[in-house]
């Protein structure tokens, strides 16, 4: 039986969510200029500032606005292990807390380019993370989500891209889901632009002048290359991680990736982690997408006292019936979003959850040739 504290918390959480939904619906009915552009966070959310230098926890962050027509944004989390030589020796932090540049396009001045510590940059897997918040709240830059993504980046030795998707009711279904797949396509575009930029670098040896190269690169959009991803991202080892309602976005993106196949090359979704499910989007609805047997390996995390627990377990059971690697991790005496709520982030259960996710995900990102095949 759940303790009294857990019961009180559960009731409080539901009442708070109900109040927030009612307030947002009233604001949406009144109209506003934000409706078309959308919002990716709420004023009452505590936000953690980005820091492009490697701090005490060994993770640098930066924010990117990827869509001029909407509020869709990203926060990148880069662990300092990306600076380590391929032989695995400890990385050297930058002096004076300077911002890390990563790889810059060839049109940049030579002294502005960041040289790797091993002659060639170390490539890391990429995790796309979708926060929770019942589709109406939460943020990729919130204090709690920032802490969680830093923990994952460090534990798994990966680049985490936290997606700031558009929230309802300003942008209703399927806006958040569309944003998720848009980011996956953006990741593929970044990989292709990085390769293009490197190809332009090689033209210098063929006698093409800097001015000409600058025009060629700009015409192909190589100036839009994200330097951290160009230097260290390996999109062929991409994992989707969704929390609460974000788990439904992650599952939707996985299905769209299966349908797209090679159209999103070089991106390969090798696994997904679903931390709970949400009744607003049921992955077991018939005709929702490709057959379940086509889905990537899927880890589902549930809490003992979460009212959404049964549906999440049911989804995993259906995946296992068609031979998809789909284990369930259940945590005793835990509540909804226990691994990502600010008040619970430093509990032993939250730390154990991150450790367990790391152990499972590393099966699919550590060994080349082990990728999931569409």
Coordinates of C-alpha atoms in Angstrom, one line a residue:
X1 CA 0.0 0.0 0.0
X2 CA 1.3 3.5 -0.8
X3 CA 2.2 5.7 2.1
X4 CA 0.1 8.7 3.2
X5 CA 2.8 11.0 1.7
X6 CA 2.5 9.3 -1.7
X7 CA -1.3 9.6 -1.6
X8 CA -1.2 13.3 -0.8
X9 CA 1.4 13.9 -3.5
X10 CA -0.7 12.0 -6.1
X11 CA -3.8 14.1 -5.3
X12 CA -1.9 17.3 -5.3
X13 CA -0.3 16.5 -8.6
X14 CA -3.7 15.8 -10.2
X15 CA -5.3 19.0 -8.8
X16 CA -2.3 21.1 -9.9
X17 CA -2.5 19.7 -13.4
X18 CA -6.3 20.3 -13.6
X19 CA -5.9 23.9 -12.5
X20 CA -3.1 24.5 -15.0
X21 CA -5.2 23.0 -17.9
X22 CA -8.2 25.2 -17.0
X23 CA -6.1 28.3 -16.8
X24 CA -4.4 27.6 -20.1
X25 CA -7.7 26.8 -21.9
X26 CA -9.2 30.1 -20.7
X27 CA -6.1 32.0 -21.9
X28 CA -6.3 30.2 -25.3
X29 CA -10.0 31.0 -25.7
X30 CA -9.2 34.7 -25.1
X31 CA -6.7 34.6 -28.0
X32 CA -3.3 36.1 -28.2
X33 CA -0.3 36.8 -30.5
X34 CA 1.6 33.7 -29.3
X35 CA -0.9 31.2 -30.8
X36 CA 0.7 31.0 -34.2
X37 CA 4.3 31.1 -33.1
X38 CA 3.7 28.9 -30.0
X39 CA 5.4 28.7 -26.7
X40 CA 7.9 26.1 -25.5
X41 CA 7.9 27.1 -21.8
X42 CA 5.8 28.8 -19.1
X43 CA 6.6 31.9 -17.1
X44 CA 6.3 30.0 -13.8
X45 CA 8.9 27.4 -14.8
X46 CA 12.3 27.9 -13.2
X47 CA 14.9 27.8 -16.1
X48 CA 18.6 26.9 -15.9
X49 CA 20.8 29.1 -18.0
X50 CA 22.9 27.5 -20.7
X51 CA 26.7 27.5 -20.2
X52 CA 28.9 26.7 -23.3
X53 CA 32.0 26.0 -21.1
X54 CA 32.6 22.8 -19.2
X55 CA 31.6 23.3 -15.6
X56 CA 32.4 21.3 -12.5
X57 CA 30.0 18.5 -13.7
X58 CA 31.9 18.2 -16.9
X59 CA 29.0 19.1 -19.2
X60 CA 28.7 22.2 -21.5
X61 CA 25.3 23.4 -22.8
X62 CA 24.0 25.7 -25.5
X63 CA 20.6 26.7 -26.8
X64 CA 19.6 26.7 -30.5
X65 CA 16.4 28.0 -32.1
X66 CA 15.9 25.8 -35.1
X67 CA 12.7 27.1 -36.7
X68 CA 12.1 30.7 -37.6
X69 CA 8.4 30.2 -37.9
X70 CA 7.8 28.6 -34.4
X71 CA 9.1 28.5 -30.9
X72 CA 10.8 25.1 -31.5
X73 CA 14.2 25.1 -29.8
X74 CA 16.9 22.8 -28.6
X75 CA 19.4 22.6 -25.7
X76 CA 22.5 20.6 -26.4
X77 CA 24.4 18.8 -23.6
X78 CA 28.0 18.0 -24.4
X79 CA 30.1 15.9 -21.9
X80 CA 33.8 16.7 -21.6
X81 CA 34.6 13.1 -22.6
X82 CA 34.1 14.4 -26.2
X83 CA 37.5 16.1 -25.8
X84 CA 39.3 12.9 -24.8
X85 CA 41.6 11.3 -27.3
X86 CA 40.4 8.0 -28.8
X87 CA 42.8 6.1 -26.5
X88 CA 40.5 7.1 -23.6
X89 CA 42.9 9.3 -21.6
X90 CA 41.3 11.9 -19.4
X91 CA 40.2 15.1 -21.3
X92 CA 41.8 18.5 -20.6
X93 CA 39.3 21.2 -19.7
X94 CA 39.5 24.6 -21.3
X95 CA 41.3 27.3 -19.4
X96 CA 39.5 30.2 -17.9
X97 CA 36.1 28.7 -18.5
X98 CA 36.1 29.7 -22.1
X99 CA 33.2 28.6 -24.3
X100 CA 33.9 25.5 -26.3
X101 CA 33.7 26.1 -30.1
X102 CA 33.8 22.6 -31.5
X103 CA 34.2 22.3 -35.3
X104 CA 33.7 25.4 -37.3
X105 CA 33.0 25.6 -41.1
X106 CA 36.1 26.1 -43.3
X107 CA 35.2 29.7 -44.1
X108 CA 36.0 30.7 -40.5
X109 CA 39.4 32.2 -39.8
X110 CA 42.0 29.5 -39.1
X111 CA 42.6 30.7 -35.5
X112 CA 38.9 30.4 -34.8
X113 CA 38.7 26.7 -35.5
X114 CA 38.9 24.4 -32.6
X115 CA 41.5 21.6 -33.0
X116 CA 40.7 18.3 -31.4
X117 CA 43.0 16.8 -28.8
X118 CA 43.6 13.6 -30.9
X119 CA 43.9 15.0 -34.4
X120 CA 40.3 14.0 -35.2
X121 CA 37.3 14.7 -33.1
X122 CA 35.8 11.9 -30.9
X123 CA 32.3 11.0 -32.1
X124 CA 29.5 10.3 -29.5
X125 CA 26.0 8.8 -29.8
X126 CA 23.1 11.3 -29.8
X127 CA 20.1 11.1 -27.5
X128 CA 17.0 13.1 -28.4
X129 CA 15.1 13.8 -25.2
X130 CA 11.5 14.9 -24.9
X131 CA 10.4 16.3 -21.5
X132 CA 7.1 15.7 -19.7
X133 CA 4.4 18.1 -18.6
X134 CA 1.1 16.7 -19.9
X135 CA 1.7 18.5 -23.3
X136 CA 0.9 21.9 -21.6
X137 CA 3.8 22.5 -19.3
X138 CA 7.5 21.6 -18.7
X139 CA 10.4 22.8 -20.7
X140 CA 13.7 21.6 -22.2
X141 CA 15.5 24.3 -20.2
X142 CA 13.8 23.9 -16.9
X143 CA 16.1 23.4 -13.9
X144 CA 14.9 19.8 -13.4
X145 CA 15.2 18.8 -17.0
X146 CA 18.6 20.5 -17.3
X147 CA 19.8 18.4 -14.3
X148 CA 18.4 15.2 -15.7
X149 CA 19.9 15.7 -19.1
X150 CA 23.3 16.6 -17.6
X151 CA 23.2 13.3 -15.6
X152 CA 22.3 11.3 -18.7
X153 CA 25.0 12.9 -20.9
X154 CA 27.6 12.2 -18.3
X155 CA 26.5 8.7 -17.4
X156 CA 26.1 7.5 -21.0
X157 CA 28.9 9.5 -22.6
X158 CA 26.6 10.9 -25.2
X159 CA 25.4 14.2 -26.6
X160 CA 21.9 14.9 -25.3
X161 CA 19.6 17.1 -27.4
X162 CA 16.6 18.3 -25.2
X163 CA 13.7 19.3 -27.5
X164 CA 11.7 22.3 -26.6
X165 CA 8.6 21.4 -28.5
X166 CA 5.5 23.6 -28.8
X167 CA 3.0 23.4 -26.0
X168 CA -0.8 23.1 -26.0
X169 CA -3.2 24.7 -26.0
X170 CA -1.5 27.5 -28.0
X171 CA -0.5 24.8 -30.5
X172 CA -2.7 21.7 -30.2
X173 CA -2.2 18.2 -31.3
X174 CA -0.2 17.1 -33.4
X175 CA 2.2 20.1 -33.1
X176 CA 4.4 18.6 -30.4
X177 CA 4.6 15.3 -32.3
X178 CA 5.5 17.1 -35.6
X179 CA 8.2 19.1 -33.8
X180 CA 9.8 15.8 -32.6
X181 CA 10.1 14.4 -36.2
X182 CA 11.2 17.8 -37.4
X183 CA 14.2 17.7 -35.0
X184 CA 15.1 14.2 -36.2
X185 CA 15.2 15.5 -39.8
X186 CA 17.2 18.5 -38.6
X187 CA 19.7 16.1 -37.1
X188 CA 20.1 14.4 -40.5
X189 CA 20.5 17.7 -42.2
X190 CA 23.2 18.7 -39.8
X191 CA 25.2 15.5 -40.5
X192 CA 25.0 16.1 -44.2
X193 CA 25.9 19.8 -43.9
X194 CA 28.9 18.8 -41.8
X195 CA 30.1 16.4 -44.5
X196 CA 29.6 19.1 -47.2
X197 CA 31.6 21.5 -45.1
X198 CA 34.5 19.1 -44.8
X199 CA 34.4 18.5 -48.6
X200 CA 34.7 22.2 -49.1
X201 CA 37.8 22.2 -46.9
X202 CA 39.5 19.7 -49.3
X203 CA 38.9 22.0 -52.3
X204 CA 41.6 24.3 -51.0
X205 CA 44.2 21.8 -52.2
X206 CA 42.6 21.8 -55.6
X207 CA 43.3 25.5 -56.1
X208 CA 39.9 27.0 -55.2
X209 CA 40.3 30.4 -53.5
X210 CA 38.9 31.2 -50.1
X211 CA 36.4 33.7 -51.6
X212 CA 35.1 31.1 -54.0
X213 CA 34.9 28.5 -51.3
X214 CA 33.0 30.9 -49.1
X215 CA 30.4 31.4 -51.8
X216 CA 30.1 27.7 -52.4
X217 CA 29.7 26.9 -48.8
X218 CA 27.1 29.6 -48.2
X219 CA 25.1 28.6 -51.2
X220 CA 24.9 25.0 -49.8
X221 CA 23.9 26.3 -46.4
X222 CA 27.1 24.9 -44.7
X223 CA 27.2 28.1 -42.6
X224 CA 24.3 26.6 -40.7
X225 CA 26.4 23.7 -39.4
X226 CA 26.1 23.3 -35.7
X227 CA 29.7 23.0 -34.6
X228 CA 29.3 20.7 -31.6
X229 CA 27.4 18.2 -33.6
X230 CA 29.7 18.5 -36.6
X231 CA 32.7 17.8 -34.3
X232 CA 31.3 15.1 -32.0
X233 CA 27.9 13.9 -33.1
X234 CA 27.3 10.4 -34.5
X235 CA 23.7 10.3 -35.8
X236 CA 24.0 6.7 -36.8
X237 CA 23.7 5.9 -33.1
X238 CA 20.6 7.9 -32.1
X239 CA 18.5 7.0 -29.1
X240 CA 15.0 8.5 -28.3
X241 CA 14.3 9.3 -24.7
X242 CA 10.8 10.4 -23.6
X243 CA 9.5 11.3 -20.2
X244 CA 5.8 11.0 -19.4
X245 CA 3.9 12.6 -22.4
X246 CA 7.3 13.0 -24.0
X247 CA 7.4 9.2 -24.2
X248 CA 4.5 9.3 -26.6
X249 CA 6.4 11.9 -28.8
X250 CA 9.5 9.7 -28.7
X251 CA 7.4 6.7 -29.8
X252 CA 5.8 8.7 -32.6
X253 CA 9.2 9.8 -33.8
X254 CA 10.4 6.2 -33.8
X255 CA 7.4 5.1 -35.9
X256 CA 8.0 8.0 -38.4
X257 CA 11.7 6.9 -38.6
X258 CA 10.7 3.4 -39.4
X259 CA 8.4 4.7 -42.2
X260 CA 11.0 7.1 -43.5
X261 CA 13.7 4.5 -43.7
X262 CA 16.8 5.7 -45.6
X263 CA 15.2 9.1 -46.3
X264 CA 16.6 10.3 -42.9
X265 CA 20.1 8.9 -43.5
X266 CA 22.6 9.1 -41.9
X267 CA 20.4 9.1 -38.8
X268 CA 19.6 5.7 -37.4
X269 CA 17.4 5.2 -34.4
X270 CA 18.9 2.3 -32.5
X271 CA 16.7 2.3 -29.4
X272 CA 14.2 4.3 -27.4
X273 CA 13.6 4.8 -23.7
X274 CA 10.0 5.5 -22.5
X275 CA 9.7 6.8 -19.0
X276 CA 6.0 6.2 -18.5
X277 CA 3.1 6.6 -20.8
X278 CA 0.3 9.2 -20.9
X279 CA -3.4 8.6 -21.5
X280 CA -3.6 11.5 -24.0
X281 CA -1.8 9.3 -26.6
X282 CA -2.2 5.6 -26.6
X283 CA 0.5 3.7 -28.6
X284 CA -1.7 0.6 -28.8
X285 CA -4.4 2.3 -30.8
X286 CA -4.9 0.2 -34.1
X287 CA -3.5 1.8 -37.2
X288 CA -1.3 4.3 -35.4
X289 CA 1.7 3.5 -37.5
X290 CA 3.9 0.7 -38.8
X291 CA 3.6 -2.8 -37.2
X292 CA 5.0 -3.1 -33.7
X293 CA 7.5 -5.7 -34.9
X294 CA 9.3 -2.9 -36.8
X295 CA 9.8 -0.8 -33.7
X296 CA 13.4 -0.3 -32.3
X297 CA 14.4 -1.9 -28.9
X298 CA 12.3 -0.1 -26.3
X299 CA 13.0 0.3 -22.6
X300 CA 10.0 1.3 -20.5
X301 CA 10.4 2.8 -17.0
X302 CA 7.4 2.8 -14.7
X303 CA 6.7 3.8 -11.1
X304 CA 4.8 1.6 -8.6
X305 CA 2.3 4.4 -7.6
X306 CA 1.8 6.0 -11.0
X307 CA -1.7 5.8 -12.3
X308 CA -0.3 5.4 -15.9
X309 CA 1.7 2.3 -15.0
X310 CA -0.6 -0.3 -16.4
X311 CA -0.8 1.1 -19.9
X312 CA 3.0 1.5 -20.1
X313 CA 3.5 -2.2 -19.1
X314 CA 0.8 -3.3 -21.6
X315 CA 2.7 -1.6 -24.4
X316 CA 5.9 -3.4 -23.5
X317 CA 4.1 -6.7 -23.4
X318 CA 2.8 -6.1 -26.9
X319 CA 6.3 -5.3 -28.1
X320 CA 7.7 -8.5 -26.6
X321 CA 5.0 -10.6 -28.3
X322 CA 6.5 -9.6 -31.6
X323 CA 10.1 -10.2 -30.4
X324 CA 11.1 -6.6 -29.8
X325 CA 13.6 -6.2 -27.0
X326 CA 11.3 -4.3 -24.6
X327 CA 12.1 -4.7 -20.9
X328 CA 10.3 -2.9 -18.1
X329 CA 12.0 -1.3 -15.2
X330 CA 9.6 -0.7 -12.3
X331 CA 10.6 1.3 -9.2
X332 CA 9.0 0.5 -5.9
X333 CA 7.5 3.3 -3.8
X334 CA 8.0 5.7 -6.7
X335 CA 5.5 8.2 -8.2
X336 CA 4.9 9.9 -11.5
X337 CA 8.0 11.4 -13.1
X338 CA 10.1 10.5 -10.1
X339 CA 13.3 10.6 -12.2
X340 CA 12.8 14.1 -13.5
X341 CA 10.9 16.1 -10.9
X342 CA 13.1 18.8 -9.2
X343 CA 12.0 17.7 -5.7
X344 CA 13.0 14.1 -6.4
X345 CA 16.0 14.4 -8.7
X346 CA 18.6 13.7 -6.0
X347 CA 16.8 10.7 -4.4
X348 CA 18.4 7.2 -4.6
X349 CA 15.6 6.1 -6.9
X350 CA 16.2 8.8 -9.5
X351 CA 19.9 8.1 -9.5
X352 CA 19.3 4.3 -9.8
X353 CA 16.9 5.0 -12.7
X354 CA 19.6 6.9 -14.6
X355 CA 22.1 4.2 -13.9
X356 CA 19.8 1.5 -15.1
X357 CA 19.0 3.4 -18.3
X358 CA 22.7 3.9 -19.0
X359 CA 23.4 0.1 -18.6
X360 CA 20.6 -0.8 -21.1
X361 CA 21.2 1.9 -23.7
X362 CA 25.0 1.2 -23.9
X363 CA 24.1 -2.2 -25.4
X364 CA 22.9 -0.3 -28.5
X365 CA 25.4 2.6 -28.8
X366 CA 28.7 1.0 -27.7
X367 CA 29.2 -1.6 -30.4
X368 CA 29.3 -0.6 -34.0
X369 CA 27.4 -3.0 -36.3
X370 CA 24.8 -3.6 -33.5
X371 CA 22.4 -0.9 -34.9
X372 CA 18.7 -1.6 -35.2
X373 CA 17.8 -2.2 -38.9
X374 CA 14.6 -0.7 -40.4

